[in-house]
XYZ file of C-alpha atoms in Angstrom:
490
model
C -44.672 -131.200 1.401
C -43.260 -127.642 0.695
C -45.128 -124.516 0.978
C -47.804 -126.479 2.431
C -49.103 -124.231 5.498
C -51.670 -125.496 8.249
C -54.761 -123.390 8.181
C -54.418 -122.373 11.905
C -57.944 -123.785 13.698
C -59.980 -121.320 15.623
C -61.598 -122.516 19.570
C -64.570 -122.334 20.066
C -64.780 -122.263 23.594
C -62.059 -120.124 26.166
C -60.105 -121.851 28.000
C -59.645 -120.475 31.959
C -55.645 -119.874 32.900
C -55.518 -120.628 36.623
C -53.362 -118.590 38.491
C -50.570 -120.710 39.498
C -49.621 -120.465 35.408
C -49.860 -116.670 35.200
C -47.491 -116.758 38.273
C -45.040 -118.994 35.699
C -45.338 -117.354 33.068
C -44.643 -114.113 35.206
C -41.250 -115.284 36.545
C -40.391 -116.368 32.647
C -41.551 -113.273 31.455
C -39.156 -111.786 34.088
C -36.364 -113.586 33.240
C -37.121 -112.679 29.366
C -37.506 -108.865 30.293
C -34.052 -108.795 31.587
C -32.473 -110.379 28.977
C -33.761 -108.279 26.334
C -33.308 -104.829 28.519
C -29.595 -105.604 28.680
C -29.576 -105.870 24.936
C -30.753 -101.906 24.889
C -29.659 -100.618 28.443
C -26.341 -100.106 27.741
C -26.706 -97.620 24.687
C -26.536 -94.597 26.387
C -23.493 -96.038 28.536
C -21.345 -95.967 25.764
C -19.480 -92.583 26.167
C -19.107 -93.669 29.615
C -17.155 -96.905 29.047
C -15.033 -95.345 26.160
C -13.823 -92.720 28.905
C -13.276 -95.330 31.808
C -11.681 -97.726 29.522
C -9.764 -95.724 26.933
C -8.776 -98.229 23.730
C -5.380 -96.765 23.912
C -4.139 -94.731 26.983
C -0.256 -93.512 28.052
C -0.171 -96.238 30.746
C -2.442 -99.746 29.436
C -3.868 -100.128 26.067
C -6.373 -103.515 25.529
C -3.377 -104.954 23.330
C -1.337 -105.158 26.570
C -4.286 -106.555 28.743
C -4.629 -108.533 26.651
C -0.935 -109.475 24.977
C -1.799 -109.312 21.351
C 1.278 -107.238 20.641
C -0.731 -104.630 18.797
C -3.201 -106.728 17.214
C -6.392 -105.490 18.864
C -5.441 -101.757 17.477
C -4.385 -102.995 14.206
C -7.603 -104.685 13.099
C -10.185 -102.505 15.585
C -8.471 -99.350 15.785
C -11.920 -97.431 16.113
C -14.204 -100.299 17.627
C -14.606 -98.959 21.052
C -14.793 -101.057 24.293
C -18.326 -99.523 25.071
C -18.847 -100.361 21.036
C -18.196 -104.401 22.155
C -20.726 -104.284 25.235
C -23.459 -103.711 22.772
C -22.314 -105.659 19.868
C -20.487 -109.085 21.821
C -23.695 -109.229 23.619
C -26.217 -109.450 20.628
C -23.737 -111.753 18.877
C -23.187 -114.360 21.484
C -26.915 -114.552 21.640
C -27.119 -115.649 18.248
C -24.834 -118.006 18.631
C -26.168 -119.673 21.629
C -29.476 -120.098 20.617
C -29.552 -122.796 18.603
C -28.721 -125.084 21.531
C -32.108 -124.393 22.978
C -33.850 -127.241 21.458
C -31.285 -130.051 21.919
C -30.365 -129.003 25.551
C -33.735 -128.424 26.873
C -34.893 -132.361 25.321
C -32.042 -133.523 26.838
C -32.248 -131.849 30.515
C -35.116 -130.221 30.521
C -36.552 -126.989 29.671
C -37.151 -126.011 33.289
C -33.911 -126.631 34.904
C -32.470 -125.086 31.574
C -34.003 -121.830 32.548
C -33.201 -122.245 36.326
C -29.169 -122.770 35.065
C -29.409 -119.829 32.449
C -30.757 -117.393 35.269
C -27.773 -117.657 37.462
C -25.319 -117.810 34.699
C -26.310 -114.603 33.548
C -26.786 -112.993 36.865
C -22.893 -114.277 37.371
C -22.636 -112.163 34.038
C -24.120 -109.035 35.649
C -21.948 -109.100 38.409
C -18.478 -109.611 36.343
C -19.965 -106.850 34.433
C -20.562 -104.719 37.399
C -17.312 -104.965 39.136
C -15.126 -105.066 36.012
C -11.560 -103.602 36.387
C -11.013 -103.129 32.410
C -12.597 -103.622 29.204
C -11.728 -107.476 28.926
C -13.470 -108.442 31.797
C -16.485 -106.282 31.074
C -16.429 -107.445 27.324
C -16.099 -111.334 29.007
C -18.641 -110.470 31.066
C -21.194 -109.530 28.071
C -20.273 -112.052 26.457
C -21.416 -114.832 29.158
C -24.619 -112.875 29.816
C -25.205 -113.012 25.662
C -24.668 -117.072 26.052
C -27.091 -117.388 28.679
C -30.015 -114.573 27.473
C -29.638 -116.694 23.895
C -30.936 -119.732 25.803
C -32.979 -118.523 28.413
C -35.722 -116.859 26.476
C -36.829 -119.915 24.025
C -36.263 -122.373 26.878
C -38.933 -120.335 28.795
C -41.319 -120.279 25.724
C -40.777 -123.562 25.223
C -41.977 -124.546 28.839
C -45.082 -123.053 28.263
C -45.356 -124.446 25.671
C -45.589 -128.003 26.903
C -47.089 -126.655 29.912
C -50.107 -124.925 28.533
C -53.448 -125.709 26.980
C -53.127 -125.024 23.754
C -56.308 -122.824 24.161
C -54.493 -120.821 26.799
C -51.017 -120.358 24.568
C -52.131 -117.045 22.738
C -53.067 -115.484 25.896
C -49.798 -117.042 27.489
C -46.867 -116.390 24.667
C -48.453 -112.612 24.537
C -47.619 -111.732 27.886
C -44.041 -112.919 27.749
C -43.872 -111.276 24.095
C -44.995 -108.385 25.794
C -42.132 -108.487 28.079
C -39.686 -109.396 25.491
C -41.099 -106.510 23.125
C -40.947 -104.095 26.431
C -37.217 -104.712 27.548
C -35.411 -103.368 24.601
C -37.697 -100.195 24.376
C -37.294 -99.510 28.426
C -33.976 -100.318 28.117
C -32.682 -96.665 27.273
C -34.678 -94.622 29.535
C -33.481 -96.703 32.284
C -30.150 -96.943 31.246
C -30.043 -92.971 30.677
C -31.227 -92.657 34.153
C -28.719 -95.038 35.766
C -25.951 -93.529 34.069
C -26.603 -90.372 34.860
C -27.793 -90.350 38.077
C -25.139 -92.675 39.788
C -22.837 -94.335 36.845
C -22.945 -97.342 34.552
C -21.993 -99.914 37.047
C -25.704 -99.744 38.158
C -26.922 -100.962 35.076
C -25.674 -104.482 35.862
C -26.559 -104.341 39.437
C -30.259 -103.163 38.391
C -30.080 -107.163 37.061
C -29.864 -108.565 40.773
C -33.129 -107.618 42.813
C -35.281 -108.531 39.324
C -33.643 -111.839 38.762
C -33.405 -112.661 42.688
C -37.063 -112.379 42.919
C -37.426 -114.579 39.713
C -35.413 -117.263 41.202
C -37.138 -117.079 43.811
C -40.172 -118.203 41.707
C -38.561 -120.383 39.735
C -38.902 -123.316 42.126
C -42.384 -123.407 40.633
C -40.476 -124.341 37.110
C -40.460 -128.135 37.984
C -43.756 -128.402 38.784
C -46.294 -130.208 36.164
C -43.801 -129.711 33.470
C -44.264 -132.507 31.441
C -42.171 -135.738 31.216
C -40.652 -135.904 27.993
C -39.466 -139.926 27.147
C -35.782 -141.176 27.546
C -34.569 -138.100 24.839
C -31.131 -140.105 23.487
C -31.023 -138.279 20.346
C -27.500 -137.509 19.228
C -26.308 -133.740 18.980
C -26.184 -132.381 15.781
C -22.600 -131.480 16.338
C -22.088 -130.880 12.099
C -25.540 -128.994 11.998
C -24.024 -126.489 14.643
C -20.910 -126.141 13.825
C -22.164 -125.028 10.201
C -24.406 -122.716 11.888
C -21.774 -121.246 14.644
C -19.131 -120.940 12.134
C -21.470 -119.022 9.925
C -23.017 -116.339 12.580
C -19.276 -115.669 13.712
C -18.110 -115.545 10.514
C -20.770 -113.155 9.045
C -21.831 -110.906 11.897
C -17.830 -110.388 13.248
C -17.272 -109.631 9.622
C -20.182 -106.738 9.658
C -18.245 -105.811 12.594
C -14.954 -104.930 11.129
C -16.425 -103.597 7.862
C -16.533 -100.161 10.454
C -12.691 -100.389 9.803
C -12.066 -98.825 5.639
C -8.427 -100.335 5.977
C -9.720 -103.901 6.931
C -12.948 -104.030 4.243
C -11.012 -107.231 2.161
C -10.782 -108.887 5.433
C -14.530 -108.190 6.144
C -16.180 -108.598 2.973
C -14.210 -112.126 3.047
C -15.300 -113.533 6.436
C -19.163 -112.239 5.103
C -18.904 -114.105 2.321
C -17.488 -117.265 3.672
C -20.077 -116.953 6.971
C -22.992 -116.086 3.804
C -21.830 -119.836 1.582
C -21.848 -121.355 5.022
C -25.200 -120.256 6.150
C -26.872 -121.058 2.918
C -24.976 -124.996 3.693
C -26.557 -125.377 6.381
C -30.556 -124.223 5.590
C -29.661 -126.403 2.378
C -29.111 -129.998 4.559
C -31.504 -132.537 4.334
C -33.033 -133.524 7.369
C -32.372 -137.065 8.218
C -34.569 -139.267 10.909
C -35.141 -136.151 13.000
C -31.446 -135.802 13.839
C -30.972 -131.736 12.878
C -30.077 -129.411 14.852
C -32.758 -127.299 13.504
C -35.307 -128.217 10.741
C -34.127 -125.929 7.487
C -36.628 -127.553 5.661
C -39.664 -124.936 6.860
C -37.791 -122.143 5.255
C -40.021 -124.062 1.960
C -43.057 -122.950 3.595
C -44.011 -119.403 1.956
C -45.875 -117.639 4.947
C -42.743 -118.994 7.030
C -40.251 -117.891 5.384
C -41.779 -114.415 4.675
C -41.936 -114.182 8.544
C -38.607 -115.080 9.064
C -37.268 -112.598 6.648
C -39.900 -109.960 8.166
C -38.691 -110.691 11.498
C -35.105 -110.194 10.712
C -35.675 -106.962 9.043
C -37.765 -105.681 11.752
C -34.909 -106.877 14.323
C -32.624 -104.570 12.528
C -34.706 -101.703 11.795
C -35.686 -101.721 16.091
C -32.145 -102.200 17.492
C -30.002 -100.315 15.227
C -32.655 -97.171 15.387
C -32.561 -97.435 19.623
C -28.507 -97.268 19.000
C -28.574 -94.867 16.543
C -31.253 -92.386 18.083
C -29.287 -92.658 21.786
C -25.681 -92.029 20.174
C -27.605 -88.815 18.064
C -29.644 -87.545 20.411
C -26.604 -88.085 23.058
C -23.957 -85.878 20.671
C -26.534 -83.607 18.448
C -28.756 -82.109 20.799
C -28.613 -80.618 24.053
C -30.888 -82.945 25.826
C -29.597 -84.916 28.986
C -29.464 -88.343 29.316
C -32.589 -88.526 31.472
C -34.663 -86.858 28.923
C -33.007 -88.842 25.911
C -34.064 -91.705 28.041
C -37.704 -90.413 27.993
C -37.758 -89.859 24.336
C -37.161 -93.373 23.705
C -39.339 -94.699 26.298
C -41.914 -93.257 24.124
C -41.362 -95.625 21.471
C -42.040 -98.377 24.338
C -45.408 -96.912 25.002
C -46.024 -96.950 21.113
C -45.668 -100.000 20.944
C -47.214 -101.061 24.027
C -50.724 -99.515 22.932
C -50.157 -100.673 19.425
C -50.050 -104.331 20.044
C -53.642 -105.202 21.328
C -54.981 -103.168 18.479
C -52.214 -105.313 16.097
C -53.727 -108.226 17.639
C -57.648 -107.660 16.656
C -55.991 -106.354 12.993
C -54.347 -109.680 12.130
C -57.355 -111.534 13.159
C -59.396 -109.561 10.429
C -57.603 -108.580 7.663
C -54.259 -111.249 7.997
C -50.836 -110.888 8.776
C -49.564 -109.960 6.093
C -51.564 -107.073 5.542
C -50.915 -105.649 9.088
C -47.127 -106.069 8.084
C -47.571 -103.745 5.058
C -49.215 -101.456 6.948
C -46.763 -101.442 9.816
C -43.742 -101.105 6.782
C -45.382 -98.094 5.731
C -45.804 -96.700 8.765
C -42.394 -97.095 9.734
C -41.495 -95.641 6.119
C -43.445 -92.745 6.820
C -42.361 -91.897 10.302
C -38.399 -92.544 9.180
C -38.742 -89.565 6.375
C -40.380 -87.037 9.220
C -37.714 -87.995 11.385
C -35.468 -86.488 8.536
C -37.119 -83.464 9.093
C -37.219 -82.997 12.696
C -33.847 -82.302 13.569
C -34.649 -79.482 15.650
C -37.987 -80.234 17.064
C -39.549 -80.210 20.240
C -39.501 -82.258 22.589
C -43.203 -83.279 22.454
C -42.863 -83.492 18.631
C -40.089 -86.387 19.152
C -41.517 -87.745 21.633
C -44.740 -88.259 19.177
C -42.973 -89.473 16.920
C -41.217 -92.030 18.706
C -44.376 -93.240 19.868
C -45.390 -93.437 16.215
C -41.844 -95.880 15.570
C -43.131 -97.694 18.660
C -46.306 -98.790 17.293
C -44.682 -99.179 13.636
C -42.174 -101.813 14.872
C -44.762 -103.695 16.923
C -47.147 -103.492 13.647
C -44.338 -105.621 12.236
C -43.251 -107.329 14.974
C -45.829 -109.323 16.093
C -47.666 -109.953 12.642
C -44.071 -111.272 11.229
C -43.808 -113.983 14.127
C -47.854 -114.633 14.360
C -47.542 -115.417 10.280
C -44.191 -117.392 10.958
C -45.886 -119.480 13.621
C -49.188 -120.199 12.214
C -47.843 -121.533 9.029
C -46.307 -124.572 10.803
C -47.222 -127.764 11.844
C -47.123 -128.375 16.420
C -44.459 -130.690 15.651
C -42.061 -128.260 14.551
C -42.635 -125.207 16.423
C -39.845 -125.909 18.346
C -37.631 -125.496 15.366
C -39.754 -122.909 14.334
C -39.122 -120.693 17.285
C -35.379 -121.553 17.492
C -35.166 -120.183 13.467
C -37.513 -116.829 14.122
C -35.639 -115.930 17.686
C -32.563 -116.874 15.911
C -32.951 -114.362 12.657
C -33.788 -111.686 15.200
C -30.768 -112.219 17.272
C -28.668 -112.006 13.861
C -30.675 -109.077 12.699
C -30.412 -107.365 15.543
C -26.321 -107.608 16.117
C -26.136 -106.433 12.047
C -28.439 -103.456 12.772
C -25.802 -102.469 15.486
C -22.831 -102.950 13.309
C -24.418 -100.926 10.330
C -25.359 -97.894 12.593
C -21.827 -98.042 14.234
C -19.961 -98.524 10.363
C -22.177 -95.374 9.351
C -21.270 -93.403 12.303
C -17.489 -94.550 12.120
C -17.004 -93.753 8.592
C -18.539 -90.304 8.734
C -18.981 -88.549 5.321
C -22.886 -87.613 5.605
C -23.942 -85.712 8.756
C -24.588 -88.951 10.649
C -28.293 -88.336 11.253
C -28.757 -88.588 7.263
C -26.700 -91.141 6.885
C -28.512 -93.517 10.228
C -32.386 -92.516 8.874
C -31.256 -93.575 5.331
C -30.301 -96.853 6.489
C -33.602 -97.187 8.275
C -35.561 -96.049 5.480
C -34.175 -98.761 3.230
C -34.829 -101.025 6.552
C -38.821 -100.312 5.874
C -38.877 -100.354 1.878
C -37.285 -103.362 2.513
C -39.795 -104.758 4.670
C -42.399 -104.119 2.090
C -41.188 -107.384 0.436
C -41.809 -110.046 2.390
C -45.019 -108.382 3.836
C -46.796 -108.850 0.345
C -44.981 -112.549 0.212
C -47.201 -113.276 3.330
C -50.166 -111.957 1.841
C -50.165 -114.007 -1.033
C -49.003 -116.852 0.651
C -52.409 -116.514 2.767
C -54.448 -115.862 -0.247
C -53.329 -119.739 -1.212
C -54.077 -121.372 1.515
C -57.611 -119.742 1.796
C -57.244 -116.310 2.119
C -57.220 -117.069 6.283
C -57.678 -114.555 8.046
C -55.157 -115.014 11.242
């Protein structure tokens, strides 16, 4: 039936974790970490690629690396190679993820994660060693495919693999890691870059996911048999979804470029009609790629649209801040670096206290409060152009705990709405929206910047200002949603 949530059951008694599952979940979590640092890590990088790897130059340009006879510099005449790493990367992910679900039925989560490790330490390396801006670009790009798998495969193990006692305590450590990564990301970027050069931001990858592999033997063990899984891929289902991602995120892409907006508003559009296709199927025997049906559910579908928004608001402020703070101010990169490590430590103090706050007032109120805290933070951010240090690095720390007030109450709504028998599709859809959400907060931040007119700082902490009003929204369509089914307190 639509909009009809489960009332999420509370356990009585604890449930011990033994220590051979805190070791998997630790090499999952580590996989997880490094996948979502490399979606931040390479902000502060930027200017550095742009100079190694001009986008036109009196020798090579990319049109003749890559023979598009002017092409390239025709339609992305300002979309800079360092502009790609960040944005092929989030957009791959989005792309991949989907495949999560089928694939990891069909071989298995564990050996899933095991294949999606190397592939994106091969990734790292093509990064590291690149000669020019197609390989590095290609090398993003295979890194993006495997991170998009990697991190719901590993959720999805423990999943299976834990008592469902144990999950909350489980799932929040590798959140924790996933929440940590992007926010670490830029300090240890800044400190990379300048302290020996970009290169070493790949490299950092190999001793981190050595040590996981090293681990990951312990993948196979106990994970669950699953019965002969002969279900059919959804090969329609995911080509409606591909087609659409591409369609609409490369189009929020070129939008940067005022001679190509026809071009951009058209592939939006046409990615937009064939998003809402595919969230419109029926599903039929069990055979979709992903269930559209639980965007009916109210709480769910507040938390997806929550989640998305959040996704936004936290990866197109880390590229926006690190591009301001980079060209604005006279800090260096190691103390830029520090600045938005503070956000990390926001957020990292904010989420145990977000945890006990959903359990007694509901999600949806902690996700209005976390909206207005990020409201109020964004308009004294306005106002702090040329503040201290400590004053920025306060309130940073305030954003931190802002987007982990609407983080994790956006998800924990999402996922408690839903039936066990779909939370498969129900994590595929949330991770998905925040892949998407993130790779459109990126474009935005770089159209705004591109296009100029405003002093870019006004113009970035606008855009993140209507991020939190925004937010607003679905946080009181989750409250309600819980006052139907009980006012339950989460």
């Amino acid at each position: 039936m639509p909009d009809q949530e489960k009332t999420p059951s509370k356990n009585s008694v604890a449930c011990d974790i033994p220590p051979r599952l805190w070791l998997i979940a630790s090499v999952i979590g580590a996989g997880a970490f490094l996948a979502m640092m490399d979606s931040t890590v390479i902000n502060l990088a930027v200017g550095q690629i742009d100079s190694k790897f001009p986008l036109r130059s009196d020798t090579m340009s990319i049109d003749d690396r890559v023979g598009s006879s002017g092409l390239w510099s025709e339609l992305f005449p300002k979309l800079s190679p360092g502009t790609l790493t960040v944005s092929s990367y989030l957009l791959v992910m989005a792309v991949s993820l989907p495949l999560t679900g089928w694939l990891g039925n069909r071989f298995g989560n564990a050996r899933l994660w095991v294949i999606t490790l190397v592939t994106f330490l091969g990734g790292s390396i093509m990064c590291a060693v690149a000669p020019d801006a197609v390989v590095l670009i290609a090398g993003r790009i295979v890194q993006g495919l495997s991170a998009g798998i990697m991190i719901p495969a590993g959720q999805a193990l423990l999943g299976r693999m834990a008592d469902p006692r144990q999950l909350g305590r489980i799932m929040g450590s590798v959140g924790f890691a996933v929440a940590l990564g992007p926010a670490l990301g830029p300090a240890i970027g800044g400190w990379l870059v300048e302290t020996f050069s970009w290169r070493w931001i790949f490299w950092l990858n190999m001793p981190v996911g050595a040590l996981a592999l090293v681990g990951s033997f312990l993948l196979s063990v106990n994970e669950p048999k699953q019965a002969d899984y002969d279900a059919r891929f959804d090969a329609r289902g995911y080509l409606l979804l591909a087609t659409g991602l591409l369609l609409a995120l490369t189009g929020a892409i070129i939008v940067q470029e005022p001679n190509h907006m026809a071009l951009a508003a058209g592939m939006i559009a046409v990615g937009t009609v064939t998003l809402v296709c595919f969230f419109k199927r029926t599903p039929s025997c069990g055979g979709c790629l992903v269930d559209p049906s639980l965007m009916e559910v109210a709480c769910f579908r507040a938390g997806f649209f929550a989640s998305g928004l959040t996704a936004m608001n936290m990866y197109g402020g880390l590229l926006f801040l690190s591009v301001f703070f980079e060209t604005q101010t006279g800090l260096g990169l190691s103390q830029i670096g520090g600045l938005l490590f503070s956000m990390g430590i926001g957020a990292a103090l904010a989420l145990p206290v977000c945890g006990m706050l959903c359990d007694r007032f509901g999600a949806g109120a902690v996700l209005l409060s976390g909206s207005g805290l990020l409201l109020i933070n964004t308009v004294a951010l306005m106002f702090s152009e040329n503040g201290s240090f400590i004053m920025l690095a306060i309130l940073l720390a305030l954003r931190g705990a802002g987007l982990a007030l609407t983080q994790m109450p956006a998800v924990t709504g999402a996922y408690v709405s839903v039936d066990n028998g779909r939370m498969g599709d129900a994590a595929t859809l949330i991770n998905l929206v925040q892949r998407a959400g993130a790779c459109i907060g990126v474009a935005v931040i770089a159209t705004l910047t591109a296009w100029g007119g405003l002093p870019d700082m006004l113009w970035g902490l606008v855009f993140l200002l209507l991020l939190a009003v925004a937010m607003t929204l679905p946080a009181v369509q989750m409250m309600r949603a819980e006052n139907r089914v009980g006012s339950v307190r989460l």
